[in-house]
């Protein structure tokens, strides 16, 4: 079973997570590969100290490009993608061990979200299913943000879960929201998407209703309410930035 699996982790200034995620991934992976995009803290030093191979790719606002770049350094049959703030639970580790003996499949995993000191059960942060384990030669990624894998193999869901310890504070969410919405607007604009003011508010309002009512966010109490409001703000920012961008482009023409 040696040399079967590489765990890929994207990083930039992840000093608070890097040791734990490497140790966690190392329970199942033969190699841990860190793709760093220019950390200014001790992320790279700690990663190498704890046995990971570190490669560098300059950040250009494209998460898929980072993930696809990693494949150049994967020499194993299988590749597992993890974020620095994610951890595999014990049941999932055992499931992955079993999956590595199979062929011709890609695997999804249930991911459970921890944010602002709360473990979500419903709403926009409810547990979701993510595709993360693939034969290395059968996958590539697309979309600059909210990237998704493209793999034609049959899908199977593994037992166990990823525990995702995301936003620790409001400022962290706000900073990421601002960054991600800008990337999204630029990406979809270049793909031909357009919107208006009314469209932006419609998408945002529907996003709130979907998160709070349809996805039962209200059952998470106050946490469900403010996560749904966050989703309203996030969605509104995305579309207003797209509207702003298309107006700027028009004026330049």
CSV table of C-alpha atoms in Angstrom, one decimal:
chain,number,residue,atom,x,y,z
A,1,UNK,CA,0.0,0.0,0.0
A,2,UNK,CA,3.0,2.3,0.0
A,3,UNK,CA,3.2,5.2,-2.5
A,4,UNK,CA,-0.6,5.1,-3.1
A,5,UNK,CA,-1.8,8.5,-1.8
A,6,UNK,CA,-0.7,12.2,-1.8
A,7,UNK,CA,-2.6,14.7,0.3
A,8,UNK,CA,-2.5,18.2,-1.3
A,9,UNK,CA,-3.0,21.3,0.9
A,10,UNK,CA,-3.1,24.8,-0.3
A,11,UNK,CA,-1.6,27.4,2.0
A,12,UNK,CA,-0.9,31.1,2.6
A,13,UNK,CA,-0.1,32.2,6.2
A,14,UNK,CA,-1.6,29.1,7.8
A,15,UNK,CA,0.8,28.9,10.8
A,16,UNK,CA,-2.1,28.1,13.1
A,17,UNK,CA,-3.3,25.2,11.1
A,18,UNK,CA,-0.4,23.7,9.2
A,19,UNK,CA,1.1,21.3,11.8
A,20,UNK,CA,-2.3,19.8,12.8
A,21,UNK,CA,-3.4,19.3,9.2
A,22,UNK,CA,-0.1,17.7,8.2
A,23,UNK,CA,-0.2,15.3,11.2
A,24,UNK,CA,-3.8,14.5,10.4
A,25,UNK,CA,-3.3,13.9,6.7
A,26,UNK,CA,-0.1,11.9,7.4
A,27,UNK,CA,-2.2,9.2,9.1
A,28,UNK,CA,-3.3,8.1,5.7
A,29,UNK,CA,-1.2,9.8,3.1
A,30,UNK,CA,2.2,8.5,1.9
A,31,UNK,CA,3.2,12.1,1.0
A,32,UNK,CA,1.8,15.5,2.1
A,33,UNK,CA,2.2,18.1,-0.6
A,34,UNK,CA,1.8,21.8,0.4
A,35,UNK,CA,1.2,24.3,-2.4
A,36,UNK,CA,2.1,27.7,-0.9
A,37,UNK,CA,1.2,30.9,-2.5
A,38,UNK,CA,3.6,33.2,-0.6
A,39,UNK,CA,3.3,32.8,3.1
A,40,UNK,CA,5.0,35.5,5.1
A,41,UNK,CA,4.7,33.7,8.4
A,42,UNK,CA,6.3,30.3,9.4
A,43,UNK,CA,3.9,28.1,7.4
A,44,UNK,CA,6.6,26.8,5.0
A,45,UNK,CA,9.2,26.3,7.7
A,46,UNK,CA,6.8,24.3,9.9
A,47,UNK,CA,5.5,22.3,6.9
A,48,UNK,CA,8.9,21.2,5.9
A,49,UNK,CA,9.9,20.5,9.5
A,50,UNK,CA,6.9,18.1,9.9
A,51,UNK,CA,7.7,16.2,6.7
A,52,UNK,CA,5.7,17.8,4.0
A,53,UNK,CA,7.0,18.6,0.5
A,54,UNK,CA,6.5,22.3,-0.2
A,55,UNK,CA,6.2,23.8,-3.7
A,56,UNK,CA,5.5,27.4,-4.6
A,57,UNK,CA,3.0,29.0,-7.0
A,58,UNK,CA,2.4,32.7,-7.0
A,59,UNK,CA,-1.2,33.6,-6.1
A,60,UNK,CA,-3.2,34.9,-9.1
A,61,UNK,CA,-6.7,34.8,-7.7
A,62,UNK,CA,-7.3,31.3,-9.1
A,63,UNK,CA,-7.9,28.4,-6.7
A,64,UNK,CA,-8.3,25.9,-9.5
A,65,UNK,CA,-4.9,26.8,-11.0
A,66,UNK,CA,-3.4,26.1,-7.6
A,67,UNK,CA,-5.0,22.7,-7.3
A,68,UNK,CA,-4.1,21.8,-10.9
A,69,UNK,CA,-0.6,22.9,-10.4
A,70,UNK,CA,-0.2,20.4,-7.5
A,71,UNK,CA,-0.9,17.5,-9.9
A,72,UNK,CA,2.5,18.1,-11.5
A,73,UNK,CA,4.1,17.0,-8.3
A,74,UNK,CA,1.8,14.0,-7.5
A,75,UNK,CA,3.6,10.7,-8.2
A,76,UNK,CA,1.1,8.5,-6.4
A,77,UNK,CA,-1.9,6.7,-7.8
A,78,UNK,CA,-4.4,8.7,-5.7
A,79,UNK,CA,-4.7,12.3,-4.7
A,80,UNK,CA,-6.7,13.7,-1.7
A,81,UNK,CA,-7.4,17.4,-1.5
A,82,UNK,CA,-7.6,19.1,2.0
A,83,UNK,CA,-7.9,22.7,3.1
A,84,UNK,CA,-5.6,23.8,5.9
A,85,UNK,CA,-8.5,24.2,8.3
A,86,UNK,CA,-10.0,20.7,7.7
A,87,UNK,CA,-9.4,17.5,9.6
A,88,UNK,CA,-10.3,13.9,8.7
A,89,UNK,CA,-12.1,12.0,11.4
A,90,UNK,CA,-11.1,8.4,12.3
A,91,UNK,CA,-13.9,6.7,10.5
A,92,UNK,CA,-13.0,8.6,7.3
A,93,UNK,CA,-9.4,7.6,7.6
A,94,UNK,CA,-10.4,4.0,7.7
A,95,UNK,CA,-12.8,4.5,4.8
A,96,UNK,CA,-10.0,6.0,2.7
A,97,UNK,CA,-7.7,3.0,3.5
A,98,UNK,CA,-10.4,0.7,2.0
A,99,UNK,CA,-11.0,3.0,-1.0
A,100,UNK,CA,-7.3,2.9,-2.0
A,101,UNK,CA,-7.7,-0.7,-3.0
A,102,UNK,CA,-10.5,0.0,-5.4
A,103,UNK,CA,-10.1,1.2,-9.0
A,104,UNK,CA,-12.2,3.4,-11.4
A,105,UNK,CA,-14.0,5.6,-8.9
A,106,UNK,CA,-13.9,9.1,-7.4
A,107,UNK,CA,-15.0,9.7,-3.8
A,108,UNK,CA,-17.0,12.3,-2.0
A,109,UNK,CA,-16.9,13.1,1.7
A,110,UNK,CA,-19.4,14.7,4.1
A,111,UNK,CA,-18.0,18.0,5.4
A,112,UNK,CA,-19.2,19.4,8.7
A,113,UNK,CA,-18.8,23.2,9.3
A,114,UNK,CA,-17.6,24.8,12.5
A,115,UNK,CA,-17.8,28.6,12.5
A,116,UNK,CA,-17.8,31.3,15.1
A,117,UNK,CA,-17.7,28.7,17.8
A,118,UNK,CA,-20.8,26.9,16.6
A,119,UNK,CA,-21.2,23.5,14.8
A,120,UNK,CA,-23.8,24.0,12.1
A,121,UNK,CA,-26.5,21.5,11.3
A,122,UNK,CA,-28.7,23.5,8.9
A,123,UNK,CA,-28.7,26.5,6.6
A,124,UNK,CA,-26.0,27.8,4.4
A,125,UNK,CA,-23.3,26.1,6.6
A,126,UNK,CA,-25.1,22.8,6.9
A,127,UNK,CA,-23.0,19.7,6.3
A,128,UNK,CA,-22.3,19.4,2.6
A,129,UNK,CA,-20.9,16.7,0.3
A,130,UNK,CA,-17.5,17.5,-1.4
A,131,UNK,CA,-15.5,15.5,-3.9
A,132,UNK,CA,-11.9,15.2,-2.7
A,133,UNK,CA,-10.4,11.8,-3.4
A,134,UNK,CA,-9.5,10.9,-7.0
A,135,UNK,CA,-7.2,8.8,-9.1
A,136,UNK,CA,-4.5,11.4,-9.8
A,137,UNK,CA,-4.6,11.2,-13.6
A,138,UNK,CA,-8.4,11.5,-13.8
A,139,UNK,CA,-9.1,14.9,-12.3
A,140,UNK,CA,-8.7,18.6,-13.1
A,141,UNK,CA,-10.3,21.7,-11.5
A,142,UNK,CA,-12.2,24.6,-13.0
A,143,UNK,CA,-13.5,28.0,-11.8
A,144,UNK,CA,-11.3,30.6,-10.1
A,145,UNK,CA,-13.3,30.6,-6.8
A,146,UNK,CA,-15.8,28.0,-5.5
A,147,UNK,CA,-13.8,25.7,-7.7
A,148,UNK,CA,-15.0,22.3,-8.6
A,149,UNK,CA,-13.3,19.1,-9.8
A,150,UNK,CA,-14.0,17.6,-13.2
A,151,UNK,CA,-13.8,13.8,-13.2
A,152,UNK,CA,-15.8,11.4,-15.3
A,153,UNK,CA,-15.4,8.4,-13.0
A,154,UNK,CA,-18.4,7.0,-11.1
A,155,UNK,CA,-18.9,8.7,-7.7
A,156,UNK,CA,-19.1,7.0,-4.3
A,157,UNK,CA,-19.4,8.5,-0.9
A,158,UNK,CA,-17.0,7.5,1.9
A,159,UNK,CA,-18.1,6.9,5.5
A,160,UNK,CA,-16.9,9.4,8.0
A,161,UNK,CA,-16.5,13.1,7.7
A,162,UNK,CA,-14.2,16.1,7.3
A,163,UNK,CA,-14.5,18.6,10.2
A,164,UNK,CA,-14.1,22.0,8.7
A,165,UNK,CA,-12.9,24.6,11.3
A,166,UNK,CA,-13.6,27.7,9.3
A,167,UNK,CA,-14.2,31.3,10.4
A,168,UNK,CA,-12.9,32.1,13.9
A,169,UNK,CA,-14.1,35.7,13.9
A,170,UNK,CA,-16.2,38.2,12.0
A,171,UNK,CA,-13.2,40.0,10.5
A,172,UNK,CA,-11.9,36.8,9.0
A,173,UNK,CA,-15.2,36.2,7.3
A,174,UNK,CA,-15.4,39.8,6.1
A,175,UNK,CA,-11.9,39.7,4.6
A,176,UNK,CA,-12.5,36.4,2.8
A,177,UNK,CA,-16.0,37.5,1.6
A,178,UNK,CA,-14.5,40.7,0.1
A,179,UNK,CA,-11.7,38.7,-1.6
A,180,UNK,CA,-13.8,35.9,-2.9
A,181,UNK,CA,-16.6,38.1,-4.3
A,182,UNK,CA,-14.1,40.1,-6.2
A,183,UNK,CA,-12.6,37.0,-7.8
A,184,UNK,CA,-16.1,35.7,-8.6
A,185,UNK,CA,-17.2,38.9,-10.3
A,186,UNK,CA,-14.1,39.1,-12.5
A,187,UNK,CA,-14.4,35.4,-13.4
A,188,UNK,CA,-18.1,35.4,-14.4
A,189,UNK,CA,-17.8,38.8,-16.2
A,190,UNK,CA,-15.0,37.3,-18.4
A,191,UNK,CA,-17.4,34.4,-19.1
A,192,UNK,CA,-20.1,36.7,-20.3
A,193,UNK,CA,-22.4,37.0,-17.2
A,194,UNK,CA,-24.2,40.3,-16.7
A,195,UNK,CA,-26.7,41.6,-14.1
A,196,UNK,CA,-28.6,44.6,-12.9
A,197,UNK,CA,-29.4,46.3,-9.6
A,198,UNK,CA,-32.7,44.5,-9.3
A,199,UNK,CA,-31.1,41.2,-10.2
A,200,UNK,CA,-28.5,41.6,-7.5
A,201,UNK,CA,-31.1,42.2,-4.8
A,202,UNK,CA,-33.2,39.3,-6.1
A,203,UNK,CA,-30.3,36.9,-5.9
A,204,UNK,CA,-29.4,38.1,-2.4
A,205,UNK,CA,-33.0,37.9,-1.2
A,206,UNK,CA,-33.5,34.4,-2.6
A,207,UNK,CA,-30.2,33.4,-1.0
A,208,UNK,CA,-31.5,34.4,2.4
A,209,UNK,CA,-34.8,32.7,1.9
A,210,UNK,CA,-33.1,29.5,0.7
A,211,UNK,CA,-30.6,29.5,3.6
A,212,UNK,CA,-33.0,30.5,6.4
A,213,UNK,CA,-36.3,28.8,5.3
A,214,UNK,CA,-35.7,26.1,2.7
A,215,UNK,CA,-32.5,24.8,4.2
A,216,UNK,CA,-34.0,25.2,7.7
A,217,UNK,CA,-31.4,27.6,9.0
A,218,UNK,CA,-33.8,28.9,11.6
A,219,UNK,CA,-33.4,25.6,13.5
A,220,UNK,CA,-29.8,26.7,14.3
A,221,UNK,CA,-31.2,29.6,16.4
A,222,UNK,CA,-29.3,32.9,16.3
A,223,UNK,CA,-26.4,31.2,14.5
A,224,UNK,CA,-28.8,30.2,11.7
A,225,UNK,CA,-30.1,33.8,11.5
A,226,UNK,CA,-26.8,35.6,11.2
A,227,UNK,CA,-25.3,33.0,8.9
A,228,UNK,CA,-28.3,33.5,6.6
A,229,UNK,CA,-27.8,37.3,6.8
A,230,UNK,CA,-24.1,36.7,6.0
A,231,UNK,CA,-25.2,34.8,2.9
A,232,UNK,CA,-27.5,37.7,1.9
A,233,UNK,CA,-24.6,40.2,2.2
A,234,UNK,CA,-22.2,37.8,0.4
A,235,UNK,CA,-24.5,37.2,-2.5
A,236,UNK,CA,-25.4,40.9,-2.8
A,237,UNK,CA,-21.7,41.8,-2.8
A,238,UNK,CA,-21.0,39.3,-5.6
A,239,UNK,CA,-23.6,40.7,-8.0
A,240,UNK,CA,-23.1,44.4,-7.1
A,241,UNK,CA,-19.4,43.9,-7.9
A,242,UNK,CA,-20.3,42.3,-11.2
A,243,UNK,CA,-22.7,45.2,-11.9
A,244,UNK,CA,-19.9,47.7,-11.0
A,245,UNK,CA,-17.4,45.9,-13.2
A,246,UNK,CA,-19.6,45.8,-16.3
A,247,UNK,CA,-20.3,49.5,-15.9
A,248,UNK,CA,-16.6,50.3,-15.7
A,249,UNK,CA,-15.9,48.2,-18.7
A,250,UNK,CA,-18.6,49.9,-20.7
A,251,UNK,CA,-17.4,53.4,-19.8
A,252,UNK,CA,-13.9,52.5,-21.0
A,253,UNK,CA,-15.2,51.4,-24.4
